[in-house]
PDB file of C-alpha atoms in Angstrom:
ATOM      1  CA  UNK A  10      -3.116   6.178 -16.457  1.00 68.00           C
ATOM      2  CA  UNK A  11       0.478   5.859 -17.714  1.00 77.00           C
ATOM      3  CA  UNK A  12       2.380   2.884 -16.303  1.00 85.00           C
ATOM      4  CA  UNK A  13       6.175   3.083 -16.122  1.00 88.00           C
ATOM      5  CA  UNK A  14       8.943   0.527 -15.603  1.00 88.00           C
ATOM      6  CA  UNK A  15      12.470   1.479 -14.560  1.00 88.00           C
ATOM      7  CA  UNK A  16      15.608  -0.654 -14.810  1.00 86.00           C
ATOM      8  CA  UNK A  17      18.857  -0.406 -12.870  1.00 83.00           C
ATOM      9  CA  UNK A  18      21.601  -2.834 -13.915  1.00 75.00           C
ATOM     10  CA  UNK A  19      19.047  -5.476 -14.811  1.00 74.00           C
ATOM     11  CA  UNK A  20      16.877  -4.898 -11.730  1.00 79.00           C
ATOM     12  CA  UNK A  21      13.351  -3.915 -12.734  1.00 82.00           C
ATOM     13  CA  UNK A  22      11.273  -1.527 -10.633  1.00 84.00           C
ATOM     14  CA  UNK A  23       7.566  -1.219 -11.401  1.00 81.00           C
ATOM     15  CA  UNK A  24       4.876  -0.936 -12.438  1.00 85.00           C
ATOM     16  CA  UNK A  25       4.820   2.683 -11.257  1.00 86.00           C
ATOM     17  CA  UNK A  26       2.339   5.464 -11.891  1.00 85.00           C
ATOM     18  CA  UNK A  27       3.473   8.850 -13.230  1.00 85.00           C
ATOM     19  CA  UNK A  28       4.119  10.407  -9.819  1.00 83.00           C
ATOM     20  CA  UNK A  29       5.976   7.395  -8.436  1.00 84.00           C
ATOM     21  CA  UNK A  30       8.111   7.140 -11.569  1.00 85.00           C
ATOM     22  CA  UNK A  31       9.018  10.836 -11.462  1.00 85.00           C
ATOM     23  CA  UNK A  32      10.072  10.641  -7.804  1.00 83.00           C
ATOM     24  CA  UNK A  33      12.120   7.497  -8.435  1.00 83.00           C
ATOM     25  CA  UNK A  34      13.753   9.024 -11.532  1.00 84.00           C
ATOM     26  CA  UNK A  35      14.720  12.257  -9.758  1.00 81.00           C
ATOM     27  CA  UNK A  36      16.289  10.314  -6.914  1.00 78.00           C
ATOM     28  CA  UNK A  37      17.937   7.599  -9.041  1.00 80.00           C
ATOM     29  CA  UNK A  38      18.481   8.933 -12.591  1.00 83.00           C
ATOM     30  CA  UNK A  39      21.248   6.486 -13.577  1.00 83.00           C
ATOM     31  CA  UNK A  40      18.991   3.892 -15.192  1.00 85.00           C
ATOM     32  CA  UNK A  41      16.583   3.188 -18.017  1.00 89.00           C
ATOM     33  CA  UNK A  42      12.818   3.565 -18.366  1.00 88.00           C
ATOM     34  CA  UNK A  43       9.997   2.186 -20.516  1.00 89.00           C
ATOM     35  CA  UNK A  44       6.275   2.777 -20.972  1.00 87.00           C
ATOM     36  CA  UNK A  45       3.737   1.767 -23.571  1.00 83.00           C
ATOM     37  CA  UNK A  46       4.571   3.584 -26.793  1.00 81.00           C
ATOM     38  CA  UNK A  47       8.337   3.289 -26.383  1.00 85.00           C
ATOM     39  CA  UNK A  48      10.060   1.009 -28.915  1.00 81.00           C
ATOM     40  CA  UNK A  49      12.982   0.388 -26.536  1.00 83.00           C
ATOM     41  CA  UNK A  50      14.325   1.199 -23.070  1.00 87.00           C
ATOM     42  CA  UNK A  51      15.567   4.789 -22.875  1.00 88.00           C
ATOM     43  CA  UNK A  52      18.014   6.440 -20.437  1.00 87.00           C
ATOM     44  CA  UNK A  53      16.018   8.183 -17.712  1.00 87.00           C
ATOM     45  CA  UNK A  54      17.980  11.414 -18.145  1.00 85.00           C
ATOM     46  CA  UNK A  55      16.755  11.639 -21.769  1.00 83.00           C
ATOM     47  CA  UNK A  56      13.034  11.408 -20.893  1.00 85.00           C
ATOM     48  CA  UNK A  57      11.663  14.819 -19.933  1.00 83.00           C
ATOM     49  CA  UNK A  58       8.399  13.271 -18.661  1.00 82.00           C
ATOM     50  CA  UNK A  59      10.351  11.794 -15.754  1.00 86.00           C
ATOM     51  CA  UNK A  60      13.612  13.659 -15.293  1.00 80.00           C
ATOM     52  CA  UNK A  61      14.306  17.347 -14.891  1.00 70.00           C
ATOM     53  CA  UNK A  62      17.877  18.276 -13.875  1.00 62.00           C
ATOM     54  CA  UNK A  63      16.633  21.498 -12.258  1.00 54.00           C
ATOM     55  CA  UNK A  64      14.151  19.656 -10.014  1.00 47.00           C
ATOM     56  CA  UNK A  65      16.049  18.052  -7.166  1.00 43.00           C
ATOM     57  CA  UNK A  66      13.665  18.582  -4.243  1.00 41.00           C
ATOM     58  CA  UNK A  67      12.445  15.329  -2.800  1.00 43.00           C
ATOM     59  CA  UNK A  68       9.517  14.707  -0.439  1.00 44.00           C
ATOM     60  CA  UNK A  69      10.701  14.200   3.108  1.00 46.00           C
ATOM     61  CA  UNK A  70       9.357  11.897   5.769  1.00 47.00           C
ATOM     62  CA  UNK A  71       7.270  13.362   8.552  1.00 45.00           C
ATOM     63  CA  UNK A  72       9.248  14.905  11.427  1.00 44.00           C
ATOM     64  CA  UNK A  73      10.124  12.329  14.075  1.00 43.00           C
ATOM     65  CA  UNK A  74       9.855   9.312  11.732  1.00 45.00           C
ATOM     66  CA  UNK A  75      13.178   7.491  11.776  1.00 47.00           C
ATOM     67  CA  UNK A  76      14.849   6.078   8.652  1.00 48.00           C
ATOM     68  CA  UNK A  77      14.837   2.435   9.696  1.00 59.00           C
ATOM     69  CA  UNK A  78      13.461   0.491   6.757  1.00 75.00           C
ATOM     70  CA  UNK A  79      15.594  -1.856   4.683  1.00 83.00           C
ATOM     71  CA  UNK A  80      16.024  -1.050   0.981  1.00 85.00           C
ATOM     72  CA  UNK A  81      14.371  -3.814  -1.066  1.00 90.00           C
ATOM     73  CA  UNK A  82      13.842  -4.445  -4.779  1.00 92.00           C
ATOM     74  CA  UNK A  83      10.672  -6.002  -6.139  1.00 94.00           C
ATOM     75  CA  UNK A  84       8.701  -7.175  -9.160  1.00 94.00           C
ATOM     76  CA  UNK A  85       4.925  -7.485  -9.435  1.00 93.00           C
ATOM     77  CA  UNK A  86       3.531 -10.334 -11.548  1.00 93.00           C
ATOM     78  CA  UNK A  87       0.067 -10.850 -13.006  1.00 88.00           C
ATOM     79  CA  UNK A  88      -2.814  -8.615 -13.982  1.00 82.00           C
ATOM     80  CA  UNK A  89      -5.907  -9.123 -11.804  1.00 79.00           C
ATOM     81  CA  UNK A  90      -4.511 -11.846  -9.501  1.00 86.00           C
ATOM     82  CA  UNK A  91      -1.155 -10.375  -8.660  1.00 92.00           C
ATOM     83  CA  UNK A  92       1.702 -11.362  -6.390  1.00 94.00           C
ATOM     84  CA  UNK A  93       4.895  -9.534  -5.517  1.00 95.00           C
ATOM     85  CA  UNK A  94       8.399 -11.025  -5.580  1.00 96.00           C
ATOM     86  CA  UNK A  95      10.776  -9.238  -3.219  1.00 96.00           C
ATOM     87  CA  UNK A  96      14.517  -9.448  -3.827  1.00 95.00           C
ATOM     88  CA  UNK A  97      16.689  -9.313  -0.721  1.00 95.00           C
ATOM     89  CA  UNK A  98      20.402  -8.639  -0.312  1.00 93.00           C
ATOM     90  CA  UNK A  99      22.256 -10.460   2.481  1.00 93.00           C
ATOM     91  CA  UNK A 100      20.911  -9.281   5.830  1.00 91.00           C
ATOM     92  CA  UNK A 101      17.826  -7.580   4.382  1.00 92.00           C
ATOM     93  CA  UNK A 102      14.341  -8.466   5.616  1.00 93.00           C
ATOM     94  CA  UNK A 103      10.707  -8.028   4.707  1.00 94.00           C
ATOM     95  CA  UNK A 104       7.676  -8.240   7.018  1.00 93.00           C
ATOM     96  CA  UNK A 105       4.397  -9.780   5.827  1.00 92.00           C
ATOM     97  CA  UNK A 106       0.996 -10.866   7.057  1.00 87.00           C
ATOM     98  CA  UNK A 107       0.951 -14.431   8.353  1.00 84.00           C
ATOM     99  CA  UNK A 108       0.126 -16.898   5.576  1.00 87.00           C
ATOM    100  CA  UNK A 109       1.042 -14.578   2.693  1.00 91.00           C
ATOM    101  CA  UNK A 110       4.098 -16.516   1.450  1.00 95.00           C
ATOM    102  CA  UNK A 111       3.967 -18.105  -2.008  1.00 95.00           C
ATOM    103  CA  UNK A 112       7.577 -19.296  -2.432  1.00 97.00           C
ATOM    104  CA  UNK A 113      11.078 -18.363  -1.268  1.00 96.00           C
ATOM    105  CA  UNK A 114      14.759 -19.045  -1.861  1.00 96.00           C
ATOM    106  CA  UNK A 115      16.451 -21.575   0.410  1.00 95.00           C
ATOM    107  CA  UNK A 116      18.673 -18.851   1.918  1.00 95.00           C
ATOM    108  CA  UNK A 117      15.640 -16.882   3.102  1.00 96.00           C
ATOM    109  CA  UNK A 118      14.911 -17.675   6.739  1.00 95.00           C
ATOM    110  CA  UNK A 119      11.335 -17.323   7.938  1.00 93.00           C
ATOM    111  CA  UNK A 120      10.500 -16.359  11.532  1.00 91.00           C
ATOM    112  CA  UNK A 121       7.233 -15.513  13.243  1.00 85.00           C
ATOM    113  CA  UNK A 122       7.331 -12.457  15.488  1.00 79.00           C
ATOM    114  CA  UNK A 123       4.973 -10.996  18.050  1.00 64.00           C
ATOM    115  CA  UNK A 124       3.316  -7.812  16.786  1.00 58.00           C
ATOM    116  CA  UNK A 125       4.502  -5.979  13.693  1.00 55.00           C
ATOM    117  CA  UNK A 126       8.211  -6.745  13.973  1.00 56.00           C
ATOM    118  CA  UNK A 127       9.010  -3.174  14.945  1.00 51.00           C
ATOM    119  CA  UNK A 128      10.504  -4.170  18.251  1.00 44.00           C
ATOM    120  CA  UNK A 129      12.900  -6.545  16.551  1.00 40.00           C
ATOM    121  CA  UNK A 130      13.886  -3.868  14.048  1.00 40.00           C
ATOM    122  CA  UNK A 131      14.663  -1.243  16.678  1.00 41.00           C
ATOM    123  CA  UNK A 132      15.748  -3.393  19.594  1.00 45.00           C
ATOM    124  CA  UNK A 133      12.611  -2.672  21.598  1.00 46.00           C
ATOM    125  CA  UNK A 134      11.649  -4.705  24.624  1.00 47.00           C
ATOM    126  CA  UNK A 135       8.716  -6.955  25.451  1.00 46.00           C
ATOM    127  CA  UNK A 136       6.398  -4.046  26.331  1.00 46.00           C
ATOM    128  CA  UNK A 137       6.974  -2.433  22.910  1.00 49.00           C
ATOM    129  CA  UNK A 138       6.246  -5.751  21.201  1.00 50.00           C
ATOM    130  CA  UNK A 139       3.104  -6.202  23.301  1.00 47.00           C
ATOM    131  CA  UNK A 140       1.845  -2.754  22.304  1.00 48.00           C
ATOM    132  CA  UNK A 141       2.503  -3.556  18.637  1.00 50.00           C
ATOM    133  CA  UNK A 142       0.576  -6.819  18.937  1.00 48.00           C
ATOM    134  CA  UNK A 143      -2.305  -5.046  20.674  1.00 48.00           C
ATOM    135  CA  UNK A 144      -2.570  -2.546  17.828  1.00 51.00           C
ATOM    136  CA  UNK A 145      -2.847  -5.370  15.312  1.00 47.00           C
ATOM    137  CA  UNK A 146      -5.476  -7.137  17.411  1.00 50.00           C
ATOM    138  CA  UNK A 147      -7.634  -3.994  17.490  1.00 46.00           C
ATOM    139  CA  UNK A 148      -7.571  -3.797  13.677  1.00 46.00           C
ATOM    140  CA  UNK A 149      -8.718  -7.412  13.389  1.00 50.00           C
ATOM    141  CA  UNK A 150      -5.359  -8.794  12.208  1.00 52.00           C
ATOM    142  CA  UNK A 151      -3.324 -11.675  13.616  1.00 52.00           C
ATOM    143  CA  UNK A 152      -1.168 -11.093  16.691  1.00 58.00           C
ATOM    144  CA  UNK A 153       1.812 -12.320  14.665  1.00 74.00           C
ATOM    145  CA  UNK A 154       3.610 -11.313  11.507  1.00 84.00           C
ATOM    146  CA  UNK A 155       6.238 -13.185   9.505  1.00 91.00           C
ATOM    147  CA  UNK A 156       9.746 -11.832   8.880  1.00 93.00           C
ATOM    148  CA  UNK A 157      11.696 -13.095   5.861  1.00 95.00           C
ATOM    149  CA  UNK A 158      15.479 -12.540   6.104  1.00 95.00           C
ATOM    150  CA  UNK A 159      18.243 -13.298   3.603  1.00 95.00           C
ATOM    151  CA  UNK A 160      20.613 -15.215   5.871  1.00 93.00           C
ATOM    152  CA  UNK A 161      23.221 -15.974   3.198  1.00 90.00           C
ATOM    153  CA  UNK A 162      26.530 -14.168   2.819  1.00 86.00           C
ATOM    154  CA  UNK A 163      26.369 -13.364  -0.903  1.00 85.00           C
ATOM    155  CA  UNK A 164      24.042 -13.050  -3.855  1.00 89.00           C
ATOM    156  CA  UNK A 165      20.362 -12.260  -4.071  1.00 93.00           C
ATOM    157  CA  UNK A 166      17.405 -14.145  -2.602  1.00 95.00           C
ATOM    158  CA  UNK A 167      13.712 -13.932  -3.389  1.00 96.00           C
ATOM    159  CA  UNK A 168      10.475 -14.319  -1.498  1.00 97.00           C
ATOM    160  CA  UNK A 169       7.078 -14.095  -3.198  1.00 97.00           C
ATOM    161  CA  UNK A 170       3.971 -12.940  -1.351  1.00 96.00           C
ATOM    162  CA  UNK A 171       0.332 -13.079  -2.434  1.00 94.00           C
ATOM    163  CA  UNK A 172      -2.950 -11.860  -0.970  1.00 87.00           C
ATOM    164  CA  UNK A 173      -5.773 -14.235   0.063  1.00 85.00           C
ATOM    165  CA  UNK A 174      -8.202 -13.065  -2.652  1.00 84.00           C
ATOM    166  CA  UNK A 175      -7.954 -11.779  -6.264  1.00 86.00           C
ATOM    167  CA  UNK A 176      -6.937  -8.195  -6.695  1.00 87.00           C
ATOM    168  CA  UNK A 177      -4.194  -5.685  -7.372  1.00 91.00           C
ATOM    169  CA  UNK A 178      -1.018  -4.961  -5.418  1.00 93.00           C
ATOM    170  CA  UNK A 179      -0.142  -1.305  -4.802  1.00 94.00           C
ATOM    171  CA  UNK A 180       3.559  -0.524  -4.205  1.00 94.00           C
ATOM    172  CA  UNK A 181       4.329   2.702  -2.367  1.00 93.00           C
ATOM    173  CA  UNK A 182       7.488   4.141  -0.839  1.00 92.00           C
ATOM    174  CA  UNK A 183       6.516   5.930   2.357  1.00 91.00           C
ATOM    175  CA  UNK A 184       9.290   8.471   1.881  1.00 88.00           C
ATOM    176  CA  UNK A 185       7.477   9.687  -1.238  1.00 88.00           C
ATOM    177  CA  UNK A 186       4.226  10.281   0.677  1.00 89.00           C
ATOM    178  CA  UNK A 187       5.418  12.189   3.715  1.00 86.00           C
ATOM    179  CA  UNK A 188       6.342   9.094   5.724  1.00 89.00           C
ATOM    180  CA  UNK A 189       2.766   8.038   6.527  1.00 90.00           C
ATOM    181  CA  UNK A 190      -0.139   6.205   4.887  1.00 94.00           C
ATOM    182  CA  UNK A 191      -3.558   5.461   6.364  1.00 92.00           C
ATOM    183  CA  UNK A 192      -5.080   2.289   4.897  1.00 91.00           C
ATOM    184  CA  UNK A 193      -7.988  -0.114   5.382  1.00 87.00           C
ATOM    185  CA  UNK A 194      -7.267  -2.660   8.088  1.00 78.00           C
ATOM    186  CA  UNK A 195      -7.219  -5.646   5.691  1.00 83.00           C
ATOM    187  CA  UNK A 196      -5.255  -4.041   2.830  1.00 89.00           C
ATOM    188  CA  UNK A 197      -1.701  -4.354   4.219  1.00 91.00           C
ATOM    189  CA  UNK A 198       0.224  -7.212   2.575  1.00 93.00           C
ATOM    190  CA  UNK A 199       3.912  -6.699   3.321  1.00 94.00           C
ATOM    191  CA  UNK A 200       6.655  -4.100   3.785  1.00 94.00           C
ATOM    192  CA  UNK A 201      10.365  -3.610   4.197  1.00 93.00           C
ATOM    193  CA  UNK A 202      11.463  -4.385   7.720  1.00 90.00           C
ATOM    194  CA  UNK A 203      11.516  -1.195   9.779  1.00 88.00           C
ATOM    195  CA  UNK A 204       8.134   0.113   8.658  1.00 90.00           C
ATOM    196  CA  UNK A 205       5.947   0.706  11.712  1.00 87.00           C
ATOM    197  CA  UNK A 206       2.406  -0.705  11.600  1.00 84.00           C
ATOM    198  CA  UNK A 207      -0.047   0.958  13.967  1.00 82.00           C
ATOM    199  CA  UNK A 208      -3.716   1.895  14.216  1.00 79.00           C
ATOM    200  CA  UNK A 209      -5.542   5.049  13.215  1.00 75.00           C
ATOM    201  CA  UNK A 210      -8.897   5.992  14.758  1.00 68.00           C
ATOM    202  CA  UNK A 211     -11.176   8.486  13.047  1.00 60.00           C
ATOM    203  CA  UNK A 212     -11.669  11.168  15.706  1.00 53.00           C
ATOM    204  CA  UNK A 213     -15.173  12.460  15.102  1.00 52.00           C
ATOM    205  CA  UNK A 214     -18.065  10.765  16.917  1.00 43.00           C
ATOM    206  CA  UNK A 215     -20.211  10.541  13.772  1.00 47.00           C
ATOM    207  CA  UNK A 216     -17.391   8.819  11.921  1.00 45.00           C
ATOM    208  CA  UNK A 217     -16.890   6.421  14.799  1.00 45.00           C
ATOM    209  CA  UNK A 218     -20.557   5.454  14.968  1.00 45.00           C
ATOM    210  CA  UNK A 219     -21.279   5.123  11.255  1.00 45.00           C
ATOM    211  CA  UNK A 220     -17.903   4.927   9.524  1.00 43.00           C
ATOM    212  CA  UNK A 221     -18.050   1.149   9.158  1.00 46.00           C
ATOM    213  CA  UNK A 222     -14.923  -0.123   7.412  1.00 48.00           C
ATOM    214  CA  UNK A 223     -13.431   3.365   7.464  1.00 47.00           C
ATOM    215  CA  UNK A 224     -13.468   3.836  11.248  1.00 57.00           C
ATOM    216  CA  UNK A 225     -10.533   1.737  12.478  1.00 73.00           C
ATOM    217  CA  UNK A 226      -7.719   1.855   9.949  1.00 82.00           C
ATOM    218  CA  UNK A 227      -4.047   0.919   9.856  1.00 87.00           C
ATOM    219  CA  UNK A 228      -1.272   3.490   9.992  1.00 89.00           C
ATOM    220  CA  UNK A 229       1.994   2.742   8.170  1.00 91.00           C
ATOM    221  CA  UNK A 230       4.943   4.960   9.117  1.00 90.00           C
ATOM    222  CA  UNK A 231       8.577   5.100   8.072  1.00 89.00           C
ATOM    223  CA  UNK A 232      10.525   5.632   4.868  1.00 88.00           C
ATOM    224  CA  UNK A 233      10.517   2.188   3.220  1.00 90.00           C
ATOM    225  CA  UNK A 234       8.476   0.256   0.686  1.00 93.00           C
ATOM    226  CA  UNK A 235       5.004  -0.998   1.593  1.00 95.00           C
ATOM    227  CA  UNK A 236       2.678  -3.150  -0.476  1.00 96.00           C
ATOM    228  CA  UNK A 237      -1.094  -2.878  -0.188  1.00 95.00           C
ATOM    229  CA  UNK A 238      -3.668  -5.217  -1.674  1.00 93.00           C
ATOM    230  CA  UNK A 239      -7.046  -4.183  -3.060  1.00 92.00           C
ATOM    231  CA  UNK A 240      -9.882  -5.765  -5.027  1.00 90.00           C
ATOM    232  CA  UNK A 241     -10.844  -5.032  -8.618  1.00 87.00           C
ATOM    233  CA  UNK A 242      -9.438  -2.036 -10.471  1.00 87.00           C
ATOM    234  CA  UNK A 243      -7.399   0.608  -8.629  1.00 90.00           C
ATOM    235  CA  UNK A 244      -7.991   4.329  -9.122  1.00 92.00           C
ATOM    236  CA  UNK A 245      -5.481   6.876  -7.834  1.00 92.00           C
ATOM    237  CA  UNK A 246      -6.472  10.484  -7.253  1.00 93.00           C
ATOM    238  CA  UNK A 247      -4.260  13.402  -6.329  1.00 92.00           C
ATOM    239  CA  UNK A 248      -6.525  15.822  -4.471  1.00 91.00           C
ATOM    240  CA  UNK A 249      -5.680  19.499  -4.565  1.00 92.00           C
ATOM    241  CA  UNK A 250      -6.012  21.716  -1.480  1.00 89.00           C
ATOM    242  CA  UNK A 251      -9.707  21.981  -0.602  1.00 90.00           C
ATOM    243  CA  UNK A 252     -10.807  19.467  -3.248  1.00 93.00           C
ATOM    244  CA  UNK A 253     -13.514  17.093  -1.930  1.00 94.00           C
ATOM    245  CA  UNK A 254     -14.221  13.536  -3.087  1.00 94.00           C
ATOM    246  CA  UNK A 255     -17.065  11.238  -1.951  1.00 92.00           C
ATOM    247  CA  UNK A 256     -16.162   7.527  -1.798  1.00 91.00           C
ATOM    248  CA  UNK A 257     -18.028   4.439  -0.618  1.00 87.00           C
ATOM    249  CA  UNK A 258     -16.462   3.579   2.741  1.00 82.00           C
ATOM    250  CA  UNK A 259     -15.602   0.063   1.551  1.00 85.00           C
ATOM    251  CA  UNK A 260     -13.987   1.277  -1.676  1.00 90.00           C
ATOM    252  CA  UNK A 261     -11.412   3.455   0.075  1.00 91.00           C
ATOM    253  CA  UNK A 262      -8.072   1.601   0.193  1.00 93.00           C
ATOM    254  CA  UNK A 263      -5.666   4.214   1.532  1.00 94.00           C
ATOM    255  CA  UNK A 264      -4.831   7.893   1.699  1.00 94.00           C
ATOM    256  CA  UNK A 265      -1.868   9.989   2.719  1.00 93.00           C
ATOM    257  CA  UNK A 266      -1.724  11.458   6.196  1.00 89.00           C
ATOM    258  CA  UNK A 267      -2.711  15.009   5.272  1.00 90.00           C
ATOM    259  CA  UNK A 268      -6.048  14.005   3.701  1.00 91.00           C
ATOM    260  CA  UNK A 269      -9.011  14.799   5.975  1.00 89.00           C
ATOM    261  CA  UNK A 270     -11.516  11.948   6.415  1.00 87.00           C
ATOM    262  CA  UNK A 271     -15.123  12.673   7.336  1.00 84.00           C
ATOM    263  CA  UNK A 272     -18.613  11.346   6.599  1.00 78.00           C
ATOM    264  CA  UNK A 273     -21.311  12.845   4.388  1.00 77.00           C
ATOM    265  CA  UNK A 274     -24.933  11.690   4.608  1.00 72.00           C
ATOM    266  CA  UNK A 275     -26.397  10.100   1.475  1.00 69.00           C
ATOM    267  CA  UNK A 276     -29.139  12.485   0.292  1.00 61.00           C
ATOM    268  CA  UNK A 277     -32.625  11.861   1.634  1.00 58.00           C
ATOM    269  CA  UNK A 278     -34.137   8.859   3.439  1.00 53.00           C
ATOM    270  CA  UNK A 279     -35.386   7.324   0.173  1.00 53.00           C
ATOM    271  CA  UNK A 280     -31.883   7.359  -1.311  1.00 50.00           C
ATOM    272  CA  UNK A 281     -30.396   5.924   1.877  1.00 50.00           C
ATOM    273  CA  UNK A 282     -32.930   3.077   2.196  1.00 51.00           C
ATOM    274  CA  UNK A 283     -33.360   2.066  -1.446  1.00 49.00           C
ATOM    275  CA  UNK A 284     -30.180   3.311  -3.089  1.00 49.00           C
ATOM    276  CA  UNK A 285     -28.062   0.428  -1.813  1.00 50.00           C
ATOM    277  CA  UNK A 286     -25.164   2.716  -0.876  1.00 53.00           C
ATOM    278  CA  UNK A 287     -25.703   2.855   2.876  1.00 55.00           C
ATOM    279  CA  UNK A 288     -26.336   5.938   4.998  1.00 67.00           C
ATOM    280  CA  UNK A 289     -23.010   7.726   4.536  1.00 75.00           C
ATOM    281  CA  UNK A 290     -20.188   8.375   2.078  1.00 81.00           C
ATOM    282  CA  UNK A 291     -16.557   8.801   3.063  1.00 84.00           C
ATOM    283  CA  UNK A 292     -15.754  12.462   2.432  1.00 89.00           C
ATOM    284  CA  UNK A 293     -12.084  13.046   1.610  1.00 93.00           C
ATOM    285  CA  UNK A 294     -10.689  16.567   1.527  1.00 93.00           C
ATOM    286  CA  UNK A 295      -7.322  17.384  -0.035  1.00 89.00           C
ATOM    287  CA  UNK A 296      -4.538  18.002  -0.382  1.00 91.00           C
ATOM    288  CA  UNK A 297      -3.193  14.476  -0.636  1.00 91.00           C
ATOM    289  CA  UNK A 298      -3.135  11.184  -2.511  1.00 94.00           C
ATOM    290  CA  UNK A 299      -6.004   8.668  -2.437  1.00 95.00           C
ATOM    291  CA  UNK A 300      -6.266   5.034  -3.596  1.00 95.00           C
ATOM    292  CA  UNK A 301      -9.714   3.594  -4.410  1.00 95.00           C
ATOM    293  CA  UNK A 302     -10.732   0.006  -5.234  1.00 93.00           C
ATOM    294  CA  UNK A 303     -13.652  -0.974  -7.469  1.00 90.00           C
ATOM    295  CA  UNK A 304     -14.468  -4.274  -5.721  1.00 86.00           C
ATOM    296  CA  UNK A 305     -13.917  -4.414  -1.939  1.00 82.00           C
ATOM    297  CA  UNK A 306     -13.831  -7.944  -0.586  1.00 74.00           C
ATOM    298  CA  UNK A 307     -16.726  -7.199   1.792  1.00 69.00           C
ATOM    299  CA  UNK A 308     -18.977  -6.457  -1.190  1.00 68.00           C
ATOM    300  CA  UNK A 309     -17.931  -9.668  -2.976  1.00 66.00           C
ATOM    301  CA  UNK A 310     -18.439 -11.722   0.193  1.00 66.00           C
ATOM    302  CA  UNK A 311     -21.890 -10.194   0.708  1.00 63.00           C
ATOM    303  CA  UNK A 312     -23.012 -11.200  -2.778  1.00 64.00           C
ATOM    304  CA  UNK A 313     -21.648 -14.731  -2.315  1.00 67.00           C
ATOM    305  CA  UNK A 314     -23.436 -15.063   1.019  1.00 63.00           C
ATOM    306  CA  UNK A 315     -26.710 -13.828  -0.501  1.00 70.00           C
ATOM    307  CA  UNK A 316     -26.752 -16.529  -3.187  1.00 73.00           C
ATOM    308  CA  UNK A 317     -25.330 -19.352  -1.057  1.00 74.00           C
ATOM    309  CA  UNK A 318     -27.732 -22.320  -0.712  1.00 79.00           C
ATOM    310  CA  UNK A 319     -29.412 -22.640   2.661  1.00 70.00           C
ATOM    311  CA  UNK A 320     -30.099 -25.892   4.469  1.00 65.00           C
ATOM    312  CA  UNK A 321     -31.750 -26.654   7.780  1.00 60.00           C
ATOM    313  CA  UNK A 322     -33.050 -23.089   8.072  1.00 56.00           C
ATOM    314  CA  UNK A 323     -29.546 -21.588   8.360  1.00 56.00           C
TER     315      UNK A 323
END
């Protein structure tokens, strides 16, 4: 997979995959780009892989999703134990899971909010905040999130955020994916303030009974940047209309809103009992974009628990 980096007046954006880089280049062509194989940074408008003057159509957010999110810049550091550094202009904010902060500038003020911060972003009342907190509680997350705001009057400020276990950070602009992503309940790391964090229930009874990690998921809506965290190596797949992909339920990180999620039984009883893959696969039907992780934390934790020394019969 080709990895791109874009640069605007010294501000680096990336790493980005081919699709993300193309969308960014079409929307903001006045910059420079680089990928492996380039000897130097090249103007975006000179690179046909990214920029086509005749292609100006941009993906739009889903109807009814308001453009509320702050515009933030970012850099991702590391290879297999990554963290993201978010750069804020005065007045800009980012929302993150409690306990995700690594370091911050002195002008960045940190506040803990009830729910996902959506009420504070839109001026909602206590009931709206209570509903937001309830959604997070259902998905197994904390009732609170942390908002980082650049409270200075000039210059840039940074805040760095890291996940609680080794893995890869996935940057995604919701505007580029129809304004909605469905992700595993523990994969959300942080986002631009204004992104709405809700819950997504799989509707079919079979999925509800046997979907495991894929049953109750988080729903991210808006038009701003979100950052997801996943374990191991990340695979991205763009499914065509009608294309079907089987994925271990724990290995699915996220998918766009138009992807259909269902369950498919694993072969015969022998395969289900002795194959080690469980009773069902997640069946994903396109069109849409899918992110898959090679090492879900639940699998790693299970192996660690299996080899942990026992004492006192426990």
